[in-house]
């Protein structure tokens, strides 16, 4: 089965093609085709890369007239030119999309129908930058690949069973009725890491209390018990919680009302300030990239030092909060760009938990292999570094959904491509969706 995955973000478009036969492999396979576009403002040059099994085959700088056109161009490289890996779009069996916000309605991977697209567009009020890009991706696939089944996998879904005391904000009760509550994000990766941790440790996931730390451009933690997220640091939006590359994370809401009164800032200006000019960038004045902050700190930049120290202070504080919610901890997971690559961040964060018997193997921490336990054998807490594999996690969900729909021919390339035929094919898949 050939599964195409689209991960449409506000700043990049990542795509992968996976080829799955028989049972799912134990280790995430290297996708035979991987395409990425790093977006630039319209009219400027965007970077487009295609890799085969990790090696670059195409690198282009392209002037972008529209995002759809660029995604269309990227998809065509699957079956045209030197990067081609399939003979035509009809070979693709299913397309999976990462969708950031599924609201309260979507808590499972879902076959995309016109109704789902309408709902995703409605949910764009909660995540305007993301959900719009995702709908564009879905429509482009529909146009370029044809009537292939498409599946939405939601970043909010893993957190959809947060207990109400963790999900509710202590504003007026009516907020809950209006959908103002903690949704949580990065759920695809938090869930993947929890499952992968259990696999690596050869333990039943239900027996483990895990704190998963997704530390990338965006940062969030999740507390996982019985295989479920029971608390997380991101909230109503991906702005909540830990400070991030250029996002503030949680701040006293009184600062916002103060700024509104003092400087008459508009909502948009405030959004820009909190999302793009805060966090590591805002404090260091150097960069939103932890690598550059670390380099500046090493050369004596006091603001870079403060940014790093604030980051690890907050990280320790949130790990502690999650341990309290879990009533203990068996496994601490570090994942995503900073989590996977910064020994300094991991060591400083773990240094706060020696009193629990957590002991880091400093050599392993300095140079971890992909997906490795970096705690000493006698540590009371396992500490794992796990490579974020969102695209693979999405492909797996598509595979599971397709397996559940085994009686349906997934190559829904109907002879009769009328809207009615397409709707009934989607319907057949939908009937087999898990509850
Ligand atoms: P992600 O969003 O998962 O792609 O993570 C991106 C972030 O990872 C970058 O902004 C960097 O701050 C961080 N990162 C990547 N490599 C390193 C590294 N070697 N050391 C520290 N941070 C890193």
CSV table of C-alpha atoms and ligand atoms in Angstrom, one decimal:
chain,number,residue,atom,x,y,z
A,1,UNK,CA,0.0,0.0,0.0
A,2,UNK,CA,1.4,3.4,-0.9
A,3,UNK,CA,0.6,6.1,1.6
A,4,UNK,CA,1.3,9.7,0.9
A,5,UNK,CA,1.5,12.0,4.0
A,6,UNK,CA,1.1,15.8,3.9
A,7,UNK,CA,2.2,17.8,6.8
A,8,UNK,CA,1.1,21.4,6.0
A,9,UNK,CA,2.5,24.0,8.4
A,10,UNK,CA,2.5,27.7,8.4
A,11,UNK,CA,6.2,27.9,7.5
A,12,UNK,CA,6.8,24.7,5.6
A,13,UNK,CA,5.1,21.9,3.7
A,14,UNK,CA,6.5,18.4,4.4
A,15,UNK,CA,5.4,15.4,2.4
A,16,UNK,CA,6.4,11.7,2.4
A,17,UNK,CA,5.5,8.6,0.5
A,18,UNK,CA,5.6,5.3,2.4
A,19,UNK,CA,5.3,1.9,0.9
A,20,UNK,CA,3.8,-0.6,3.3
A,21,UNK,CA,3.3,-4.3,2.7
A,22,UNK,CA,2.1,-6.9,5.2
A,23,UNK,CA,2.5,-6.0,8.9
A,24,UNK,CA,3.8,-2.7,10.1
A,25,UNK,CA,7.5,-2.6,10.6
A,26,UNK,CA,8.8,-2.4,14.2
A,27,UNK,CA,11.1,0.5,13.4
A,28,UNK,CA,10.0,3.6,11.4
A,29,UNK,CA,11.2,3.0,7.8
A,30,UNK,CA,13.0,5.7,5.8
A,31,UNK,CA,10.4,6.9,3.2
A,32,UNK,CA,11.4,6.3,-0.4
A,33,UNK,CA,10.3,9.8,-1.3
A,34,UNK,CA,10.3,12.9,0.9
A,35,UNK,CA,9.5,16.4,-0.3
A,36,UNK,CA,9.8,19.7,1.6
A,37,UNK,CA,8.9,23.3,0.8
A,38,UNK,CA,10.2,26.0,3.1
A,39,UNK,CA,7.8,28.9,2.4
A,40,UNK,CA,8.8,32.4,1.6
A,41,UNK,CA,6.4,35.4,1.3
A,42,UNK,CA,4.5,35.2,-2.0
A,43,UNK,CA,6.6,36.5,-4.9
A,44,UNK,CA,9.9,35.6,-3.2
A,45,UNK,CA,12.0,32.4,-3.6
A,46,UNK,CA,11.0,29.3,-1.6
A,47,UNK,CA,13.2,26.3,-1.1
A,48,UNK,CA,12.0,23.0,-2.5
A,49,UNK,CA,13.8,19.8,-1.7
A,50,UNK,CA,13.1,16.2,-2.7
A,51,UNK,CA,15.0,13.3,-1.1
A,52,UNK,CA,15.1,9.6,-1.9
A,53,UNK,CA,15.7,7.5,1.3
A,54,UNK,CA,17.4,10.4,2.9
A,55,UNK,CA,19.6,11.5,0.0
A,56,UNK,CA,18.8,14.8,-1.8
A,57,UNK,CA,17.7,14.4,-5.4
A,58,UNK,CA,16.3,17.8,-6.1
A,59,UNK,CA,17.0,21.2,-4.7
A,60,UNK,CA,15.3,24.2,-6.2
A,61,UNK,CA,14.6,27.8,-5.4
A,62,UNK,CA,11.3,28.7,-6.8
A,63,UNK,CA,9.3,31.9,-7.0
A,64,UNK,CA,6.0,31.2,-5.4
A,65,UNK,CA,2.8,32.5,-7.0
A,66,UNK,CA,0.5,30.5,-4.8
A,67,UNK,CA,0.9,27.7,-2.2
A,68,UNK,CA,-1.4,25.4,-4.1
A,69,UNK,CA,0.8,25.8,-7.3
A,70,UNK,CA,3.9,25.0,-5.3
A,71,UNK,CA,2.4,21.9,-3.6
A,72,UNK,CA,1.1,20.8,-7.1
A,73,UNK,CA,4.7,21.1,-8.4
A,74,UNK,CA,6.1,19.1,-5.5
A,75,UNK,CA,3.5,16.3,-5.9
A,76,UNK,CA,4.3,16.0,-9.6
A,77,UNK,CA,7.9,15.1,-8.8
A,78,UNK,CA,6.5,11.8,-7.4
A,79,UNK,CA,5.8,10.6,-10.9
A,80,UNK,CA,7.6,13.0,-13.3
A,81,UNK,CA,11.3,13.8,-13.8
A,82,UNK,CA,14.4,12.6,-12.1
A,83,UNK,CA,12.8,12.2,-8.6
A,84,UNK,CA,10.0,10.0,-9.8
A,85,UNK,CA,9.3,6.9,-7.7
A,86,UNK,CA,5.8,5.9,-9.0
A,87,UNK,CA,4.4,5.7,-12.5
A,88,UNK,CA,1.4,7.9,-11.9
A,89,UNK,CA,-0.9,9.3,-9.2
A,90,UNK,CA,-3.2,6.3,-9.5
A,91,UNK,CA,-0.6,4.2,-7.6
A,92,UNK,CA,-1.3,6.2,-4.4
A,93,UNK,CA,-3.8,4.3,-2.3
A,94,UNK,CA,-4.4,6.8,0.5
A,95,UNK,CA,-3.3,10.3,1.6
A,96,UNK,CA,-2.9,11.2,5.2
A,97,UNK,CA,-2.9,14.8,6.5
A,98,UNK,CA,-1.7,16.3,9.8
A,99,UNK,CA,-4.5,18.6,10.9
A,100,UNK,CA,-3.6,20.8,13.8
A,101,UNK,CA,-7.1,21.5,15.3
A,102,UNK,CA,-9.9,19.0,15.4
A,103,UNK,CA,-11.9,20.9,18.0
A,104,UNK,CA,-14.1,18.8,20.2
A,105,UNK,CA,-15.7,16.9,17.3
A,106,UNK,CA,-12.7,15.1,15.8
A,107,UNK,CA,-11.0,12.7,18.3
A,108,UNK,CA,-10.0,9.9,15.9
A,109,UNK,CA,-8.3,9.7,12.5
A,110,UNK,CA,-11.2,10.6,10.1
A,111,UNK,CA,-11.8,9.9,6.4
A,112,UNK,CA,-12.1,13.3,4.7
A,113,UNK,CA,-15.5,14.1,3.1
A,114,UNK,CA,-16.9,17.5,2.0
A,115,UNK,CA,-18.5,17.8,5.5
A,116,UNK,CA,-15.1,17.3,7.2
A,117,UNK,CA,-13.6,20.0,4.9
A,118,UNK,CA,-16.4,22.3,5.9
A,119,UNK,CA,-15.8,21.6,9.6
A,120,UNK,CA,-12.0,22.1,9.3
A,121,UNK,CA,-12.6,25.5,7.7
A,122,UNK,CA,-15.0,26.3,10.5
A,123,UNK,CA,-12.4,25.3,13.1
A,124,UNK,CA,-9.9,27.7,11.4
A,125,UNK,CA,-11.1,30.3,13.9
A,126,UNK,CA,-9.2,28.3,16.5
A,127,UNK,CA,-6.0,27.8,14.5
A,128,UNK,CA,-6.1,30.2,11.5
A,129,UNK,CA,-2.6,29.7,10.2
A,130,UNK,CA,-2.7,25.9,10.3
A,131,UNK,CA,-6.2,24.8,9.4
A,132,UNK,CA,-6.3,27.0,6.3
A,133,UNK,CA,-3.0,25.6,5.0
A,134,UNK,CA,-4.3,22.0,5.7
A,135,UNK,CA,-7.5,22.6,3.8
A,136,UNK,CA,-5.5,24.0,0.9
A,137,UNK,CA,-3.4,20.8,1.0
A,138,UNK,CA,-6.5,18.5,0.9
A,139,UNK,CA,-7.9,20.4,-2.0
A,140,UNK,CA,-4.7,20.3,-4.0
A,141,UNK,CA,-4.5,16.5,-3.5
A,142,UNK,CA,-8.1,16.2,-4.7
A,143,UNK,CA,-7.2,18.2,-7.8
A,144,UNK,CA,-3.8,16.6,-8.6
A,145,UNK,CA,-4.1,13.0,-7.4
A,146,UNK,CA,-7.8,12.6,-8.0
A,147,UNK,CA,-10.4,10.8,-6.0
A,148,UNK,CA,-8.1,9.0,-3.6
A,149,UNK,CA,-9.3,8.5,0.0
A,150,UNK,CA,-7.9,11.2,2.3
A,151,UNK,CA,-7.6,10.9,6.0
A,152,UNK,CA,-7.2,13.7,8.6
A,153,UNK,CA,-5.1,12.8,11.7
A,154,UNK,CA,-5.5,15.5,14.4
A,155,UNK,CA,-2.8,17.0,16.6
A,156,UNK,CA,-5.5,17.6,19.3
A,157,UNK,CA,-6.9,14.1,19.3
A,158,UNK,CA,-4.5,12.5,21.7
A,159,UNK,CA,-5.5,15.1,24.3
A,160,UNK,CA,-9.3,14.8,23.7
A,161,UNK,CA,-9.8,12.8,26.9
A,162,UNK,CA,-8.1,15.2,29.2
A,163,UNK,CA,-10.0,15.1,32.5
A,164,UNK,CA,-12.2,18.1,32.8
A,165,UNK,CA,-10.2,19.6,35.8
A,166,UNK,CA,-7.1,19.6,33.4
A,167,UNK,CA,-9.1,20.9,30.4
A,168,UNK,CA,-11.1,23.7,31.9
A,169,UNK,CA,-9.8,27.2,32.3
A,170,UNK,CA,-10.9,29.0,35.5
A,171,UNK,CA,-12.7,31.8,33.7
A,172,UNK,CA,-16.5,31.9,33.6
A,173,UNK,CA,-18.2,28.5,33.3
A,174,UNK,CA,-19.7,29.6,30.0
A,175,UNK,CA,-16.3,29.4,28.4
A,176,UNK,CA,-16.5,25.6,28.4
A,177,UNK,CA,-19.8,25.8,26.5
A,178,UNK,CA,-18.2,28.2,24.0
A,179,UNK,CA,-15.3,25.7,23.4
A,180,UNK,CA,-12.8,27.8,25.3
A,181,UNK,CA,-10.9,25.0,27.0
A,182,UNK,CA,-7.5,23.3,26.8
A,183,UNK,CA,-7.2,21.3,23.6
A,184,UNK,CA,-3.4,20.6,23.6
A,185,UNK,CA,-1.3,20.1,20.5
A,186,UNK,CA,1.6,17.9,19.2
A,187,UNK,CA,-0.6,15.0,20.1
A,188,UNK,CA,0.5,12.9,17.1
A,189,UNK,CA,4.1,13.0,18.4
A,190,UNK,CA,3.3,12.7,22.1
A,191,UNK,CA,1.2,9.6,21.3
A,192,UNK,CA,3.9,8.2,19.0
A,193,UNK,CA,6.6,8.8,21.7
A,194,UNK,CA,4.6,7.1,24.4
A,195,UNK,CA,4.0,4.0,22.3
A,196,UNK,CA,7.6,4.0,21.1
A,197,UNK,CA,8.9,4.3,24.7
A,198,UNK,CA,6.8,1.3,25.8
A,199,UNK,CA,8.2,-0.6,22.7
A,200,UNK,CA,11.8,0.3,23.4
A,201,UNK,CA,11.5,-0.7,27.1
A,202,UNK,CA,9.5,-3.8,26.3
A,203,UNK,CA,6.8,-2.7,28.7
A,204,UNK,CA,3.0,-2.6,28.5
A,205,UNK,CA,2.2,1.1,27.8
A,206,UNK,CA,-0.7,0.9,30.3
A,207,UNK,CA,1.8,0.2,33.1
A,208,UNK,CA,3.9,3.3,32.5
A,209,UNK,CA,3.7,6.9,33.8
A,210,UNK,CA,5.4,9.0,31.2
A,211,UNK,CA,6.2,12.7,30.7
A,212,UNK,CA,6.9,13.4,27.0
A,213,UNK,CA,8.7,16.7,26.3
A,214,UNK,CA,8.3,17.8,22.6
A,215,UNK,CA,10.9,20.6,22.4
A,216,UNK,CA,11.1,22.0,18.9
A,217,UNK,CA,10.2,25.4,17.4
A,218,UNK,CA,7.0,24.8,19.4
A,219,UNK,CA,7.3,23.2,22.8
A,220,UNK,CA,4.9,21.2,24.8
A,221,UNK,CA,4.8,18.5,27.5
A,222,UNK,CA,2.3,15.8,28.1
A,223,UNK,CA,1.6,13.6,31.1
A,224,UNK,CA,0.6,10.1,29.9
A,225,UNK,CA,-1.0,7.4,32.0
A,226,UNK,CA,-2.7,4.2,30.8
A,227,UNK,CA,-1.7,5.3,27.3
A,228,UNK,CA,-3.7,8.5,27.5
A,229,UNK,CA,-2.8,12.1,27.8
A,230,UNK,CA,-4.1,13.3,31.2
A,231,UNK,CA,-2.5,16.7,31.1
A,232,UNK,CA,-0.5,18.9,28.7
A,233,UNK,CA,1.0,22.4,28.6
A,234,UNK,CA,-0.4,23.8,25.4
A,235,UNK,CA,-3.9,24.9,25.7
A,236,UNK,CA,-6.7,26.6,23.8
A,237,UNK,CA,-4.0,27.6,21.3
A,238,UNK,CA,-0.4,26.4,20.7
A,239,UNK,CA,0.7,29.6,22.6
A,240,UNK,CA,0.2,28.2,26.1
A,241,UNK,CA,2.7,26.6,28.4
A,242,UNK,CA,6.5,26.5,28.0
A,243,UNK,CA,8.4,29.3,26.4
A,244,UNK,CA,9.3,28.5,22.8
A,245,UNK,CA,11.5,29.7,19.9
A,246,UNK,CA,9.5,32.8,19.2
A,247,UNK,CA,6.3,32.2,21.3
A,248,UNK,CA,6.0,33.4,24.8
A,249,UNK,CA,4.2,30.4,26.3
A,250,UNK,CA,2.2,31.2,29.4
A,251,UNK,CA,2.4,34.7,30.8
A,252,UNK,CA,0.3,36.6,33.4
A,253,UNK,CA,-2.9,37.5,31.5
A,254,UNK,CA,-2.7,40.8,33.4
A,255,UNK,CA,0.2,41.8,31.2
A,256,UNK,CA,-2.2,41.7,28.2
A,257,UNK,CA,-4.8,43.9,29.8
A,258,UNK,CA,-2.1,46.3,30.9
A,259,UNK,CA,-0.7,46.5,27.4
A,260,UNK,CA,-4.1,47.0,25.9
A,261,UNK,CA,-4.8,49.9,28.3
A,262,UNK,CA,-1.3,51.5,28.1
A,263,UNK,CA,-0.5,51.2,24.4
A,264,UNK,CA,-3.9,50.5,22.7
A,265,UNK,CA,-2.4,47.5,21.0
A,266,UNK,CA,-4.7,45.7,18.6
A,267,UNK,CA,-5.4,42.0,18.9
A,268,UNK,CA,-3.3,41.4,15.8
A,269,UNK,CA,-0.3,43.3,17.1
A,270,UNK,CA,-0.5,41.4,20.3
A,271,UNK,CA,-0.7,38.1,18.4
A,272,UNK,CA,2.4,39.1,16.5
A,273,UNK,CA,4.2,40.1,19.6
A,274,UNK,CA,3.4,36.9,21.5
A,275,UNK,CA,3.8,34.4,18.6
A,276,UNK,CA,6.7,35.9,16.7
A,277,UNK,CA,8.8,38.2,18.9
A,278,UNK,CA,8.9,36.5,22.2
A,279,UNK,CA,10.4,33.3,23.7
A,280,UNK,CA,14.0,32.6,23.0
A,281,UNK,CA,14.1,35.3,20.3
A,282,UNK,CA,12.5,37.9,22.4
A,283,UNK,CA,14.7,37.4,25.5
A,284,UNK,CA,18.0,36.7,23.7
A,285,UNK,CA,17.6,39.2,20.9
A,286,UNK,CA,19.7,36.7,18.9
A,287,UNK,CA,17.5,34.0,17.4
A,288,UNK,CA,14.6,31.7,17.9
A,289,UNK,CA,17.0,28.8,17.2
A,290,UNK,CA,18.4,27.2,20.3
A,291,UNK,CA,21.6,26.4,18.5
A,292,UNK,CA,22.3,30.1,17.9
A,293,UNK,CA,21.3,30.9,21.5
A,294,UNK,CA,23.7,28.3,22.8
A,295,UNK,CA,26.5,29.7,20.6
A,296,UNK,CA,25.8,33.2,21.8
A,297,UNK,CA,25.7,32.1,25.4
A,298,UNK,CA,29.1,30.3,25.0
A,299,UNK,CA,30.6,33.6,23.7
A,300,UNK,CA,29.4,35.5,26.8
A,301,UNK,CA,26.1,37.0,25.6
A,302,UNK,CA,24.2,37.7,28.9
A,303,UNK,CA,20.7,37.8,27.2
A,304,UNK,CA,21.3,34.5,25.5
A,305,UNK,CA,22.3,33.0,28.8
A,306,UNK,CA,19.1,34.4,30.4
A,307,UNK,CA,17.0,32.9,27.6
A,308,UNK,CA,18.6,29.5,28.0
A,309,UNK,CA,18.2,29.6,31.8
A,310,UNK,CA,14.6,30.7,31.6
A,311,UNK,CA,13.9,27.9,29.1
A,312,UNK,CA,15.4,25.1,31.4
A,313,UNK,CA,13.8,26.7,34.5
A,314,UNK,CA,10.4,26.5,32.9
A,315,UNK,CA,11.1,23.0,31.5
A,316,UNK,CA,12.0,21.7,35.0
A,317,UNK,CA,8.9,23.4,36.5
A,318,UNK,CA,6.5,21.9,34.0
A,319,UNK,CA,8.1,18.4,34.3
A,320,UNK,CA,7.6,18.7,38.0
A,321,UNK,CA,3.9,19.7,37.5
A,322,UNK,CA,3.4,16.7,35.2
A,323,UNK,CA,5.0,14.3,37.7
A,324,UNK,CA,2.5,15.6,40.4
A,325,UNK,CA,-0.4,14.9,38.1
A,326,UNK,CA,0.9,11.4,37.3
A,327,UNK,CA,1.6,10.7,41.0
A,328,UNK,CA,5.1,9.7,40.0
A,329,UNK,CA,7.2,9.0,36.9
A,330,UNK,CA,8.6,6.0,35.2
A,331,UNK,CA,9.8,7.5,31.9
A,332,UNK,CA,10.9,10.9,30.8
A,333,UNK,CA,11.0,11.4,27.0
A,334,UNK,CA,12.9,14.1,25.0
A,335,UNK,CA,11.8,14.6,21.4
A,336,UNK,CA,11.9,17.1,18.5
A,337,UNK,CA,14.7,19.4,17.4
A,338,UNK,CA,15.9,20.6,20.9
A,339,UNK,CA,14.9,17.5,22.8
A,340,UNK,CA,16.8,15.2,20.4
A,341,UNK,CA,19.8,17.4,19.8
A,342,UNK,CA,20.7,19.4,22.9
A,343,UNK,CA,22.6,17.5,25.6
A,344,UNK,CA,22.8,20.8,27.6
A,345,UNK,CA,19.0,21.2,27.8
A,346,UNK,CA,18.5,17.5,28.7
A,347,UNK,CA,21.2,17.5,31.3
A,348,UNK,CA,20.1,20.7,33.0
A,349,UNK,CA,16.4,19.7,33.0
A,350,UNK,CA,17.2,16.2,34.4
A,351,UNK,CA,19.5,17.8,37.1
A,352,UNK,CA,16.4,18.9,38.9
A,353,UNK,CA,15.2,15.4,39.5
A,354,UNK,CA,18.2,13.7,41.1
A,355,UNK,CA,16.2,13.6,44.3
A,356,UNK,CA,13.8,11.1,42.6
A,357,UNK,CA,16.7,8.8,41.8
A,358,UNK,CA,16.9,10.0,38.1
A,359,UNK,CA,20.5,9.4,36.9
A,360,UNK,CA,21.6,10.4,33.4
A,361,UNK,CA,24.4,8.5,31.7
A,362,UNK,CA,26.5,11.6,30.7
A,363,UNK,CA,28.3,9.8,27.9
A,364,UNK,CA,25.1,8.6,26.3
A,365,UNK,CA,23.5,12.0,26.8
A,366,UNK,CA,26.3,13.7,25.0
A,367,UNK,CA,25.9,11.5,21.9
A,368,UNK,CA,22.6,9.5,21.9
A,369,UNK,CA,21.7,7.1,19.1
A,370,UNK,CA,18.3,7.6,17.6
A,371,UNK,CA,15.7,6.3,20.1
A,372,UNK,CA,17.9,5.4,23.0
A,373,UNK,CA,17.7,5.1,26.8
A,374,UNK,CA,20.2,7.6,28.2
A,375,UNK,CA,19.7,6.9,31.9
A,376,UNK,CA,22.2,4.8,33.9
A,377,UNK,CA,21.1,1.2,34.6
A,378,UNK,CA,20.4,2.0,38.3
A,379,UNK,CA,18.3,5.2,37.5
A,380,UNK,CA,14.9,5.1,39.1
A,381,UNK,CA,13.5,6.8,36.0
A,382,UNK,CA,14.2,5.8,32.4
A,383,UNK,CA,15.2,8.8,30.2
A,384,UNK,CA,14.6,8.3,26.5
A,385,UNK,CA,15.5,10.3,23.4
A,386,UNK,CA,13.0,9.6,20.7
A,387,UNK,CA,13.1,11.0,17.2
A,388,UNK,CA,9.9,12.8,16.3
A,389,UNK,CA,8.2,10.8,13.5
A,390,UNK,CA,4.9,12.6,12.9
A,391,UNK,CA,4.7,11.6,9.2
A,392,UNK,CA,5.3,8.0,10.0
A,393,UNK,CA,2.7,8.1,12.8
A,394,UNK,CA,0.2,9.6,10.3
A,395,UNK,CA,1.0,6.9,7.7
A,396,UNK,CA,0.5,4.2,10.4
A,397,UNK,CA,-3.0,5.6,11.2
A,398,UNK,CA,-3.9,5.5,7.5
A,399,UNK,CA,-2.7,1.9,7.3
A,400,UNK,CA,-4.8,1.0,10.4
A,401,UNK,CA,-7.9,2.7,9.0
A,402,UNK,CA,-7.3,1.0,5.6
A,403,UNK,CA,-6.8,-2.4,7.3
A,404,UNK,CA,-10.1,-1.9,9.2
A,405,UNK,CA,-11.7,-1.1,5.8
A,406,UNK,CA,-10.1,-4.3,4.3
A,407,UNK,CA,-13.2,-5.1,2.4
A,408,UNK,CA,-13.1,-1.9,0.5
A,409,UNK,CA,-10.7,-1.5,-2.4
A,410,UNK,CA,-8.6,1.4,-1.4
A,411,UNK,CA,-7.6,2.2,-4.9
A,412,UNK,CA,-10.8,4.1,-5.3
A,413,UNK,CA,-9.9,5.2,-8.7
A,414,UNK,CA,-13.4,4.7,-10.0
A,415,UNK,CA,-14.1,4.0,-13.6
A,416,UNK,CA,-17.0,6.3,-13.1
A,417,UNK,CA,-15.5,9.4,-11.4
A,418,UNK,CA,-18.8,11.1,-10.8
A,419,UNK,CA,-19.4,12.9,-7.6
A,420,UNK,CA,-22.0,10.3,-6.5
A,421,UNK,CA,-19.6,7.4,-7.0
A,422,UNK,CA,-16.9,9.2,-5.0
A,423,UNK,CA,-19.3,10.1,-2.2
A,424,UNK,CA,-20.4,6.4,-1.9
A,425,UNK,CA,-16.8,5.2,-1.8
A,426,UNK,CA,-15.9,7.7,0.9
A,427,UNK,CA,-19.1,6.6,2.7
A,428,UNK,CA,-18.0,2.9,2.6
A,429,UNK,CA,-14.8,3.9,4.2
A,430,UNK,CA,-16.6,6.0,6.7
A,431,UNK,CA,-18.8,3.2,7.8
A,432,UNK,CA,-15.8,1.2,8.8
A,433,UNK,CA,-14.3,4.1,10.9
A,434,UNK,CA,-13.6,3.1,14.5
A,435,UNK,CA,-16.0,4.6,17.1
B,1,LIG,P1,11.7,21.2,15.2
B,1,LIG,O1,10.6,22.1,15.3
B,1,LIG,O2,11.5,19.9,15.8
B,1,LIG,O3,12.2,21.0,13.8
B,1,LIG,O4,13.0,21.8,16.0
B,1,LIG,C1,13.6,22.9,15.5
B,1,LIG,C2,14.5,23.5,16.6
B,1,LIG,O5,15.4,22.5,17.1
B,1,LIG,C3,15.4,24.6,16.1
B,1,LIG,O6,14.8,25.8,16.1
B,1,LIG,C4,16.6,24.5,17.0
B,1,LIG,O7,16.3,25.4,18.0
B,1,LIG,C5,16.5,23.1,17.6
B,1,LIG,N1,17.7,22.4,17.3
B,1,LIG,C6,18.1,21.7,16.2
B,1,LIG,N2,19.3,21.1,16.3
B,1,LIG,C7,19.8,21.5,17.6
B,1,LIG,C8,21.0,21.3,18.3
B,1,LIG,N3,22.0,20.6,17.8
B,1,LIG,N4,21.1,21.9,19.5
B,1,LIG,C9,20.1,22.6,20.0
B,1,LIG,N5,19.0,22.9,19.4
B,1,LIG,C10,18.8,22.3,18.2
